[in-house]
Short mmCIF file of N, CA and C in Angstrom, two decimals:
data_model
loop_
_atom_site.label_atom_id
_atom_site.label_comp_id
_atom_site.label_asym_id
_atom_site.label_seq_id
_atom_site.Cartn_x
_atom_site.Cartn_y
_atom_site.Cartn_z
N UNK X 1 9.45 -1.56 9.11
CA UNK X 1 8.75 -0.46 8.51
C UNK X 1 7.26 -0.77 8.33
N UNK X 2 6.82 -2.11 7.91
CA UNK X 2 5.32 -2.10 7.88
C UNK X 2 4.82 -2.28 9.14
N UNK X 3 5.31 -2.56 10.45
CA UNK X 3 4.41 -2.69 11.63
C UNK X 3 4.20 -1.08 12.18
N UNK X 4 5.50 0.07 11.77
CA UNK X 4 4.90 1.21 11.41
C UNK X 4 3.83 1.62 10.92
N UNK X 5 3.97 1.56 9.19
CA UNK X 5 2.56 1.78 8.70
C UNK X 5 1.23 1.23 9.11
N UNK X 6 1.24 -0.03 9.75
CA UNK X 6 -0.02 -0.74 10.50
C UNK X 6 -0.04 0.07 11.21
N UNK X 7 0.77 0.32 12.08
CA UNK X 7 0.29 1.18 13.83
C UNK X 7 -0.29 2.64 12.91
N UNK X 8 0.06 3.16 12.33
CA UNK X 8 -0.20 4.53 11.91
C UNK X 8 -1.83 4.36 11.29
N UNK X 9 -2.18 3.29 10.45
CA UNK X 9 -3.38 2.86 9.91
C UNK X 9 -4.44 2.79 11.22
N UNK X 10 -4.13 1.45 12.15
CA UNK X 10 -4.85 1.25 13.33
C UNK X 10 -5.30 2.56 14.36
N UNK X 11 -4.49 3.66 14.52
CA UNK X 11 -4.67 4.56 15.28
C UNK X 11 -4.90 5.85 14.96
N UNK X 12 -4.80 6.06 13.40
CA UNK X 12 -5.74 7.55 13.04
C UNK X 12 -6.53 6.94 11.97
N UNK X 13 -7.58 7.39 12.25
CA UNK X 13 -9.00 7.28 11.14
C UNK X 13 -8.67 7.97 10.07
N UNK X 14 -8.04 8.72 9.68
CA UNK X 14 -7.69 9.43 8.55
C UNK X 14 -6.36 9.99 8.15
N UNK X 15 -5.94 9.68 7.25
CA UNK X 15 -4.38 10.02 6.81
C UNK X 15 -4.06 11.17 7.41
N UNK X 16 -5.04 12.21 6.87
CA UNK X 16 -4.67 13.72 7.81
C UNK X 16 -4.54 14.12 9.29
N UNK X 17 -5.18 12.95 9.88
CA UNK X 17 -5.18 13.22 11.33
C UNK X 17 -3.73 12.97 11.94
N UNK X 18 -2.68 11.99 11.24
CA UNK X 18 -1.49 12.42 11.97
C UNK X 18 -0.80 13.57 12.02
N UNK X 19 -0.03 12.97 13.31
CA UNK X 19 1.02 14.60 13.55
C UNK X 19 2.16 14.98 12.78
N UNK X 20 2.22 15.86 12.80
CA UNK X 20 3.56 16.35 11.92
C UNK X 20 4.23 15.40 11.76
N UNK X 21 5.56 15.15 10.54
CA UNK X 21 6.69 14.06 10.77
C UNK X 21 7.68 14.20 12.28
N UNK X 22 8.15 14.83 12.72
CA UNK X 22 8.73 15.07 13.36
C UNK X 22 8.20 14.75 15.04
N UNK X 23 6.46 15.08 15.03
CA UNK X 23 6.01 14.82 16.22
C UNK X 23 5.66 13.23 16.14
N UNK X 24 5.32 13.03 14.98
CA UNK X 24 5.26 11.65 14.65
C UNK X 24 6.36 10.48 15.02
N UNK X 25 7.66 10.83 14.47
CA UNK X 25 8.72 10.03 14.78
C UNK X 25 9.01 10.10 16.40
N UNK X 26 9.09 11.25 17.01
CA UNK X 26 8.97 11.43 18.75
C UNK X 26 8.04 10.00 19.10
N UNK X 27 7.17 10.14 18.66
CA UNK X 27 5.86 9.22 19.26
C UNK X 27 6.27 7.86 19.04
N UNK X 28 6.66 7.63 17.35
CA UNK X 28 6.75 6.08 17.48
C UNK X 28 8.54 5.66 17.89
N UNK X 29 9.26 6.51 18.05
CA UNK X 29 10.54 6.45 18.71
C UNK X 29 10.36 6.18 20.28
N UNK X 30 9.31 6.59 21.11
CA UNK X 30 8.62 6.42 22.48
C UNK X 30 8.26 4.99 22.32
N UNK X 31 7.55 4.89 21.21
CA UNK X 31 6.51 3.36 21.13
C UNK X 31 7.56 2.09 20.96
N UNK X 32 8.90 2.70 20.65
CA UNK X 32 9.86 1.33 21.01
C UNK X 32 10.20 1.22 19.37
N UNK X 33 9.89 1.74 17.97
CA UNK X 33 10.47 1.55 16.75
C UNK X 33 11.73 2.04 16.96
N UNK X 34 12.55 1.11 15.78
CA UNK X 34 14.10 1.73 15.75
C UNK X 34 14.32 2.98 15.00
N UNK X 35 14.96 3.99 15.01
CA UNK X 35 15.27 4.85 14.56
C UNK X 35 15.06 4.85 12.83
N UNK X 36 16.06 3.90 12.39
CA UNK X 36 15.74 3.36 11.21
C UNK X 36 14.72 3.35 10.71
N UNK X 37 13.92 2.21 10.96
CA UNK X 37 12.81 1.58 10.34
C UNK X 37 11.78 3.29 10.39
N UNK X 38 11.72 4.33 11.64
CA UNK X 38 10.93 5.29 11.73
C UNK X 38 11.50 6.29 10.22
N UNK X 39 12.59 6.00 10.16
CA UNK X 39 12.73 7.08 9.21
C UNK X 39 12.52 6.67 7.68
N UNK X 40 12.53 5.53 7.59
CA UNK X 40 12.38 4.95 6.33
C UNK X 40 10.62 4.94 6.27
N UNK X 41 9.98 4.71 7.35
CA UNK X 41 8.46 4.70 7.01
C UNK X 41 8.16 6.33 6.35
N UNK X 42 8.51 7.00 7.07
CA UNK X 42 8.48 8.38 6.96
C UNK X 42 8.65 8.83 5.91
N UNK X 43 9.87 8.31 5.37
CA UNK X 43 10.48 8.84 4.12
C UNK X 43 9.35 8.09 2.96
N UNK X 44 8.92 6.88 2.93
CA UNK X 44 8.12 5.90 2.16
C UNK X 44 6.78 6.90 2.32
N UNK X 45 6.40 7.39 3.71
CA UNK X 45 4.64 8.06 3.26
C UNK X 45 5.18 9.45 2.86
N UNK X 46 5.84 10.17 3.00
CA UNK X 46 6.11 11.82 2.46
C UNK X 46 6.07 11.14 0.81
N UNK X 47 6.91 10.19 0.21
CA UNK X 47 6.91 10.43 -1.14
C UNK X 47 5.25 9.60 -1.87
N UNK X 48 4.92 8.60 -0.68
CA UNK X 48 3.04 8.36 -1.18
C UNK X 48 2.58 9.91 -1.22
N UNK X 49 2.63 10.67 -0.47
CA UNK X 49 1.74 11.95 -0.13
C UNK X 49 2.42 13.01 -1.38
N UNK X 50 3.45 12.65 -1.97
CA UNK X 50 4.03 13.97 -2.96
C UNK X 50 3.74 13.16 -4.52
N UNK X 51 2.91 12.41 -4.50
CA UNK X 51 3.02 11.36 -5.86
C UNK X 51 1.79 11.85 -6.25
N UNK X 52 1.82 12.14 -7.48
CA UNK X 52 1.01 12.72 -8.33
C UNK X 52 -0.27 12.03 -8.07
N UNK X 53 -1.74 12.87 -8.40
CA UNK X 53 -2.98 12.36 -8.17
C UNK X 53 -3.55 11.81 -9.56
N UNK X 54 -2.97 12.17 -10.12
CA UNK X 54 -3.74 12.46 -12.13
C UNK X 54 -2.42 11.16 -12.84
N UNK X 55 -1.91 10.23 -12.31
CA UNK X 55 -1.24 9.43 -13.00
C UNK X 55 -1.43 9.05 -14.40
N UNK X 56 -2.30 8.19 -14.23
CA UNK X 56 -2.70 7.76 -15.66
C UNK X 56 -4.17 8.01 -15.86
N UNK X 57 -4.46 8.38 -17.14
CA UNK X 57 -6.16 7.90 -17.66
C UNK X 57 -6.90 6.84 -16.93
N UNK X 58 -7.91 7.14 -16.37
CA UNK X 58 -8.62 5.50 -16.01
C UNK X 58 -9.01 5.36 -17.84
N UNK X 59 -9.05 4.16 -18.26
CA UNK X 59 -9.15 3.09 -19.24
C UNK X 59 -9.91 1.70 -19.14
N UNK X 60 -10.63 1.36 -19.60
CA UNK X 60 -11.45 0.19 -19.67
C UNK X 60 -11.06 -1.19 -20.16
N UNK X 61 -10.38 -0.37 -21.38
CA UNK X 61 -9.88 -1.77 -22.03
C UNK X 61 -8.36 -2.11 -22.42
N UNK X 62 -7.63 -0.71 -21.12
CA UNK X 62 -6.12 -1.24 -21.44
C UNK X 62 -5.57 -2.46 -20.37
N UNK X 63 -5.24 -3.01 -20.74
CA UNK X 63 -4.23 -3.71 -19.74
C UNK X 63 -2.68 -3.60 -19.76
N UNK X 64 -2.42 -4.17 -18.51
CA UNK X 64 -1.31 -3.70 -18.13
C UNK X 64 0.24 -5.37 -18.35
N UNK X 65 0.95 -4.58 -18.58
CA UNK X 65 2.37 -5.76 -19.11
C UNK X 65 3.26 -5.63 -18.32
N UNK X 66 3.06 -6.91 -17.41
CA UNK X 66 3.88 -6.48 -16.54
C UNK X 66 5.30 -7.13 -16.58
N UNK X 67 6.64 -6.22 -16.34
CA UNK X 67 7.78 -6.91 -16.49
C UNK X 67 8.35 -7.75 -16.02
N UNK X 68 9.36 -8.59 -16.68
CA UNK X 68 9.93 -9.88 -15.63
C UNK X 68 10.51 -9.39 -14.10
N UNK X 69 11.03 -8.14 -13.78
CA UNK X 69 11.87 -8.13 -12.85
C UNK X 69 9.88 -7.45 -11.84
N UNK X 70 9.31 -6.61 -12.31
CA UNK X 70 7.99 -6.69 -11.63
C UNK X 70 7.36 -8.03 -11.55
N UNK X 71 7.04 -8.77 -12.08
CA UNK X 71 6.62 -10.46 -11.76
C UNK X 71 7.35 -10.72 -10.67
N UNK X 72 8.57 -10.75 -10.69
CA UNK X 72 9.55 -11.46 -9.15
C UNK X 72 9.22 -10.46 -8.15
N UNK X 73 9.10 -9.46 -8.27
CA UNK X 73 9.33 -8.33 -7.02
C UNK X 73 7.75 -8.56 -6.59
N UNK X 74 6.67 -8.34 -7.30
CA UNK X 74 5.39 -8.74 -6.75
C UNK X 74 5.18 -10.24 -6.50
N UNK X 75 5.55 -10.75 -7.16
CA UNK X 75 4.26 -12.55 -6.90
C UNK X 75 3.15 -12.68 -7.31
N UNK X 76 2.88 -14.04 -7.95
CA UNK X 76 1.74 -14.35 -8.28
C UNK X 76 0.79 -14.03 -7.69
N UNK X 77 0.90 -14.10 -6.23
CA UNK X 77 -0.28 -13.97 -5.59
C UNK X 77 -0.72 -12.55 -5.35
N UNK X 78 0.40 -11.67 -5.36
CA UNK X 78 -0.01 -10.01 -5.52
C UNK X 78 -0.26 -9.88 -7.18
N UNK X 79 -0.33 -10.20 -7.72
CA UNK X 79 -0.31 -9.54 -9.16
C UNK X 79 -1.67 -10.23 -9.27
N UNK X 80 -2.41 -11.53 -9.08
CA UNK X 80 -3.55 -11.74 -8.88
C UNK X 80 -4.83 -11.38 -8.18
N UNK X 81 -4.33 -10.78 -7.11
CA UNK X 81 -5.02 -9.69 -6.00
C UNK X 81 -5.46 -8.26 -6.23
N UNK X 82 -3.77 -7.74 -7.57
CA UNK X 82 -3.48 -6.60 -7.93
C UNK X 82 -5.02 -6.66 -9.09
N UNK X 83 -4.86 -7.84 -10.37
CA UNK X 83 -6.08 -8.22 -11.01
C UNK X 83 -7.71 -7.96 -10.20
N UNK X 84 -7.31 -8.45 -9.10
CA UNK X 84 -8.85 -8.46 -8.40
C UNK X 84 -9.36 -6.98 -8.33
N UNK X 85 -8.86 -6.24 -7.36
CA UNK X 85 -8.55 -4.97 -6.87
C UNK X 85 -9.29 -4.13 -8.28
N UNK X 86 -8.49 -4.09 -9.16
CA UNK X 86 -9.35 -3.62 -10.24
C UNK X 86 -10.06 -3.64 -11.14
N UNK X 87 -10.31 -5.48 -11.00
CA UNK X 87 -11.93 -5.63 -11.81
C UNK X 87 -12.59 -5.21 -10.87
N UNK X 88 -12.47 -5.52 -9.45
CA UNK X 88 -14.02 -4.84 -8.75
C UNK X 88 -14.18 -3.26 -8.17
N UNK X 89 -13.22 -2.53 -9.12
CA UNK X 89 -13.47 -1.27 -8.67
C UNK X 89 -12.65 -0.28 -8.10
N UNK X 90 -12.15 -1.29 -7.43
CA UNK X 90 -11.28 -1.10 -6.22
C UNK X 90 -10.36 0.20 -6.72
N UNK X 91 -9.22 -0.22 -7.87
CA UNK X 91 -8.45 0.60 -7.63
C UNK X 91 -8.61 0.81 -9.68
N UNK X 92 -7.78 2.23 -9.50
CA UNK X 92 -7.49 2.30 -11.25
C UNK X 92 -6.59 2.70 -11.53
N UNK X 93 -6.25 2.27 -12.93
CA UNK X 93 -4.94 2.77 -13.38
C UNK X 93 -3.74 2.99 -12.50
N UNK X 94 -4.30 4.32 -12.22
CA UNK X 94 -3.26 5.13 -11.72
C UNK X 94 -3.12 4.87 -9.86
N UNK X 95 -3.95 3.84 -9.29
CA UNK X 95 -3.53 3.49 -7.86
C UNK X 95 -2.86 2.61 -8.17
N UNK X 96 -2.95 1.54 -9.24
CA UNK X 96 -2.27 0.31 -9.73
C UNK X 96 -1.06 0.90 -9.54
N UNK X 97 -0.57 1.93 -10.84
CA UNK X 97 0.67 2.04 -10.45
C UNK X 97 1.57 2.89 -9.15
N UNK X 98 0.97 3.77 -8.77
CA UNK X 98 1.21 4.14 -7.02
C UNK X 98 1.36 2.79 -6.46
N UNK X 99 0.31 1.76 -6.13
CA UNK X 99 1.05 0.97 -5.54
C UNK X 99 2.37 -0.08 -6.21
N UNK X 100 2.29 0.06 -7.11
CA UNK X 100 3.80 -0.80 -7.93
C UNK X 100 4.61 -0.41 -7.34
N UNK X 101 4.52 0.99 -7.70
CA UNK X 101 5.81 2.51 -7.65
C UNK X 101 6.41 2.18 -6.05
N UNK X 102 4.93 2.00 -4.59
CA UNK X 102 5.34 2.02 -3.31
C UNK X 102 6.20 0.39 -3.10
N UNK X 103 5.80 -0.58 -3.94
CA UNK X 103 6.09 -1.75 -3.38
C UNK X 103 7.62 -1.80 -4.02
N UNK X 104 7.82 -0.76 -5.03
CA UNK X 104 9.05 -1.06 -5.22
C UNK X 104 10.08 -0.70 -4.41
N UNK X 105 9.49 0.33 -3.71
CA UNK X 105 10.39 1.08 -2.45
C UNK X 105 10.91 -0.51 -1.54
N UNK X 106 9.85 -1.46 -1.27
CA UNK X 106 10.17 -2.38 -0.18
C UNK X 106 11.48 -3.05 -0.68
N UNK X 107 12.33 -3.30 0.79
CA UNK X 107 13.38 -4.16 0.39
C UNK X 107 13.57 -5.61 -0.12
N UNK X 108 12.19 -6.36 0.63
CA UNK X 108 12.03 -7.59 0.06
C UNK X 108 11.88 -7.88 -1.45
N UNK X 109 12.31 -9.13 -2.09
CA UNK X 109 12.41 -9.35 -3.21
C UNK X 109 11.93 -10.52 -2.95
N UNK X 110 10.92 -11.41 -3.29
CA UNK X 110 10.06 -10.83 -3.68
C UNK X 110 9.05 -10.16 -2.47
N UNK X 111 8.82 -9.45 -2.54
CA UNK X 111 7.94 -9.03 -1.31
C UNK X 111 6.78 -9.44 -0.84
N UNK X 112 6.57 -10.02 0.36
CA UNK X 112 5.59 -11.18 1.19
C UNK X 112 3.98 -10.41 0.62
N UNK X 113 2.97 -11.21 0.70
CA UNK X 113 1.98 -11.01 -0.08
C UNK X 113 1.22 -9.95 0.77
N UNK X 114 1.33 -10.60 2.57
CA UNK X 114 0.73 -9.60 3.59
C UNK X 114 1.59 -8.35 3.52
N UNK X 115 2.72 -7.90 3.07
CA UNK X 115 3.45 -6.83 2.98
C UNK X 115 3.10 -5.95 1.97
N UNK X 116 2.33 -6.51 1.11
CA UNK X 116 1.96 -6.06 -0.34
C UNK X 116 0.53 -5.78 -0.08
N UNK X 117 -0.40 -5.91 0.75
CA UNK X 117 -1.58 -5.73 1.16
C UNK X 117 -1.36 -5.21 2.12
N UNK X 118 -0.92 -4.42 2.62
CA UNK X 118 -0.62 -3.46 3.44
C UNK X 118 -0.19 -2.14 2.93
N UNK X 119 0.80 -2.17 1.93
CA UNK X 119 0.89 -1.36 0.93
C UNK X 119 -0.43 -0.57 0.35
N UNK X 120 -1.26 -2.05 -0.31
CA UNK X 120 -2.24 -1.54 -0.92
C UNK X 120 -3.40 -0.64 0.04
N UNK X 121 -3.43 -1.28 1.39
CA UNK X 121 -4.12 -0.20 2.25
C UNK X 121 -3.66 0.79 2.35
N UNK X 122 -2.46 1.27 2.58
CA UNK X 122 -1.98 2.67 2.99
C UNK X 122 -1.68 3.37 1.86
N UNK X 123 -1.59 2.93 0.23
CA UNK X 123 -2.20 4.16 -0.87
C UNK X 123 -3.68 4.27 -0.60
N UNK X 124 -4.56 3.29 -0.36
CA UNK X 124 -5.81 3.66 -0.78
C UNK X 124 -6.22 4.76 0.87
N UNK X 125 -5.42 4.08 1.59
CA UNK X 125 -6.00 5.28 3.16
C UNK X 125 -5.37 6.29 2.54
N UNK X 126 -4.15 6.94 2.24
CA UNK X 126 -3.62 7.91 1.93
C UNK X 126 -4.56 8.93 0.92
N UNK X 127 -4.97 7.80 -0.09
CA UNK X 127 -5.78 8.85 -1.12
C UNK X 127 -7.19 8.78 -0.71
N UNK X 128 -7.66 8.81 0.95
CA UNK X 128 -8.53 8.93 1.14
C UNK X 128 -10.04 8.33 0.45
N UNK X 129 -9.49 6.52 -0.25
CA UNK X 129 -10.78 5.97 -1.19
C UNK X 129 -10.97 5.15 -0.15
N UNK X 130 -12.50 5.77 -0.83
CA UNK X 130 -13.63 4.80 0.63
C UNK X 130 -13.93 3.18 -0.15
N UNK X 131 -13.78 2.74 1.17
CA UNK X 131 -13.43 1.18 1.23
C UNK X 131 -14.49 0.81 1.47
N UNK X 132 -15.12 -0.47 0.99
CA UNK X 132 -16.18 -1.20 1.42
C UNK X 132 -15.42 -2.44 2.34
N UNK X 133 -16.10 -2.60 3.73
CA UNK X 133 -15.70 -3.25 4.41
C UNK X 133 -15.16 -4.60 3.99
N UNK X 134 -16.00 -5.27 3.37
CA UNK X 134 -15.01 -6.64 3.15
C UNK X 134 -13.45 -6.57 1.99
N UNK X 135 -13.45 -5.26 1.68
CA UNK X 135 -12.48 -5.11 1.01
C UNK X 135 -11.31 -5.54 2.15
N UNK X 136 -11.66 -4.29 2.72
CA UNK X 136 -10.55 -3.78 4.08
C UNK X 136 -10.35 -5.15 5.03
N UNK X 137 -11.44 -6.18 5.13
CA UNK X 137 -11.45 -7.25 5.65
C UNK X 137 -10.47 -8.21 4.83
N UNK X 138 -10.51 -7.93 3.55
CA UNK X 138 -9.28 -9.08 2.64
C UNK X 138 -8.06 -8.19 2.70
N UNK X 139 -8.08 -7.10 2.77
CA UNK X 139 -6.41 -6.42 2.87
C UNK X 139 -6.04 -6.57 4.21
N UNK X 140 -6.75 -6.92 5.61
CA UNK X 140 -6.18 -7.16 6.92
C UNK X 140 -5.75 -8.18 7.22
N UNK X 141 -6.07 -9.51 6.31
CA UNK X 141 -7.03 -10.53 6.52
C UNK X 141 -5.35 -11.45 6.26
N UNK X 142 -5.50 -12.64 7.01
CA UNK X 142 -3.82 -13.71 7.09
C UNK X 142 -4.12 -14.20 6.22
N UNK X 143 -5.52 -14.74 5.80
CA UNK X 143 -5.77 -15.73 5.20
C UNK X 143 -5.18 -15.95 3.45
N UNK X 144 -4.78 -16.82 3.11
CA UNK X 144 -4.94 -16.81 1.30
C UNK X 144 -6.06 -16.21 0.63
N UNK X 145 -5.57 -15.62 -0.27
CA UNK X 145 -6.56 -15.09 -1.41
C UNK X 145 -7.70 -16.11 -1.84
N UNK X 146 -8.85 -15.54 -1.67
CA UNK X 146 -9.81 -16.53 -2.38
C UNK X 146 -10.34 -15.89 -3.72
N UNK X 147 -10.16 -16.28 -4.78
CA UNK X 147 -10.71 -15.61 -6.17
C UNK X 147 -11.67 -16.65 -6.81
N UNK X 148 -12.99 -15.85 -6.87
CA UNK X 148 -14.03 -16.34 -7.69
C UNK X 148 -13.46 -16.53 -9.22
N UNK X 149 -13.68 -17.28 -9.95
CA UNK X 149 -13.69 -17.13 -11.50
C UNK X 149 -15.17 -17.19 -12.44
#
């Protein structure tokens, strides 16, 4: 399902520019995806695209508690990234939890860190937030997280 969402990222510049679901699944059913995995991506971006825009308040000085069974399902290293992401801007409140909400959809437990940054690209492509390149360069990117302190 995520080499879906990559191919779908890599080949339309804009969330809106894909084709219908239906002409969509034709296409990546041609491109050699399994039936499966096409319908589960599908099913994963229709409910990104039906998820409320107005989630939460942006807030300055709330933070967020995150639960034991969310600690295992993300990882240190996403929940540290997740930290980054919104001291610098990146995301608020309410993308924080859109992407929780999407990563909980994934089957992995805990779910791989590049799987979880992929995620985080395809809410922020979805809700159409403009990216500053080296962002988009650390969400593509193999490498380990590097965090200033």
């Amino acid at each position: 399902m995520i080499d879906i969402l990559v191919y779908l990222f890599e080949n339309y510049a804009e969330f809106a520019d894909q084709p219908q679901p239906d002409a969509l699944a034709r296409k990546l059913n041609a491109l050699g995806y399994a039936e499966h995995d096409i319908s589960r991506a599908l099913h994963w971006l229709t409910e990104l695209q039906d998820a409320p825009r107005d989630a939460l308040p942006a807030t300055q000085h709330a933070q967020r508690i995150y639960t034991a069974q969310e600690q295992d399902k993300l990882g240190v290293d996403a929940l540290g990234f997740l930290s980054f992401l919104e001291t610098a801007g990146v995301v608020d409140a309410g993308l924080r939890e859109l992407i929780i909400d999407r990563v909980r959809q994934l089957a992995d437990d805990p779910v791989d860190f590049e799987d979880f940054k992929i995620v985080v690209l395809m809410v922020l492509w979805c809700r159409e937030t403009p990216l500053d390149p080296l962002i988009v360069d650390e969400l593509i990117s193999a490498e380990p997280p590097q965090y200033l302190h």
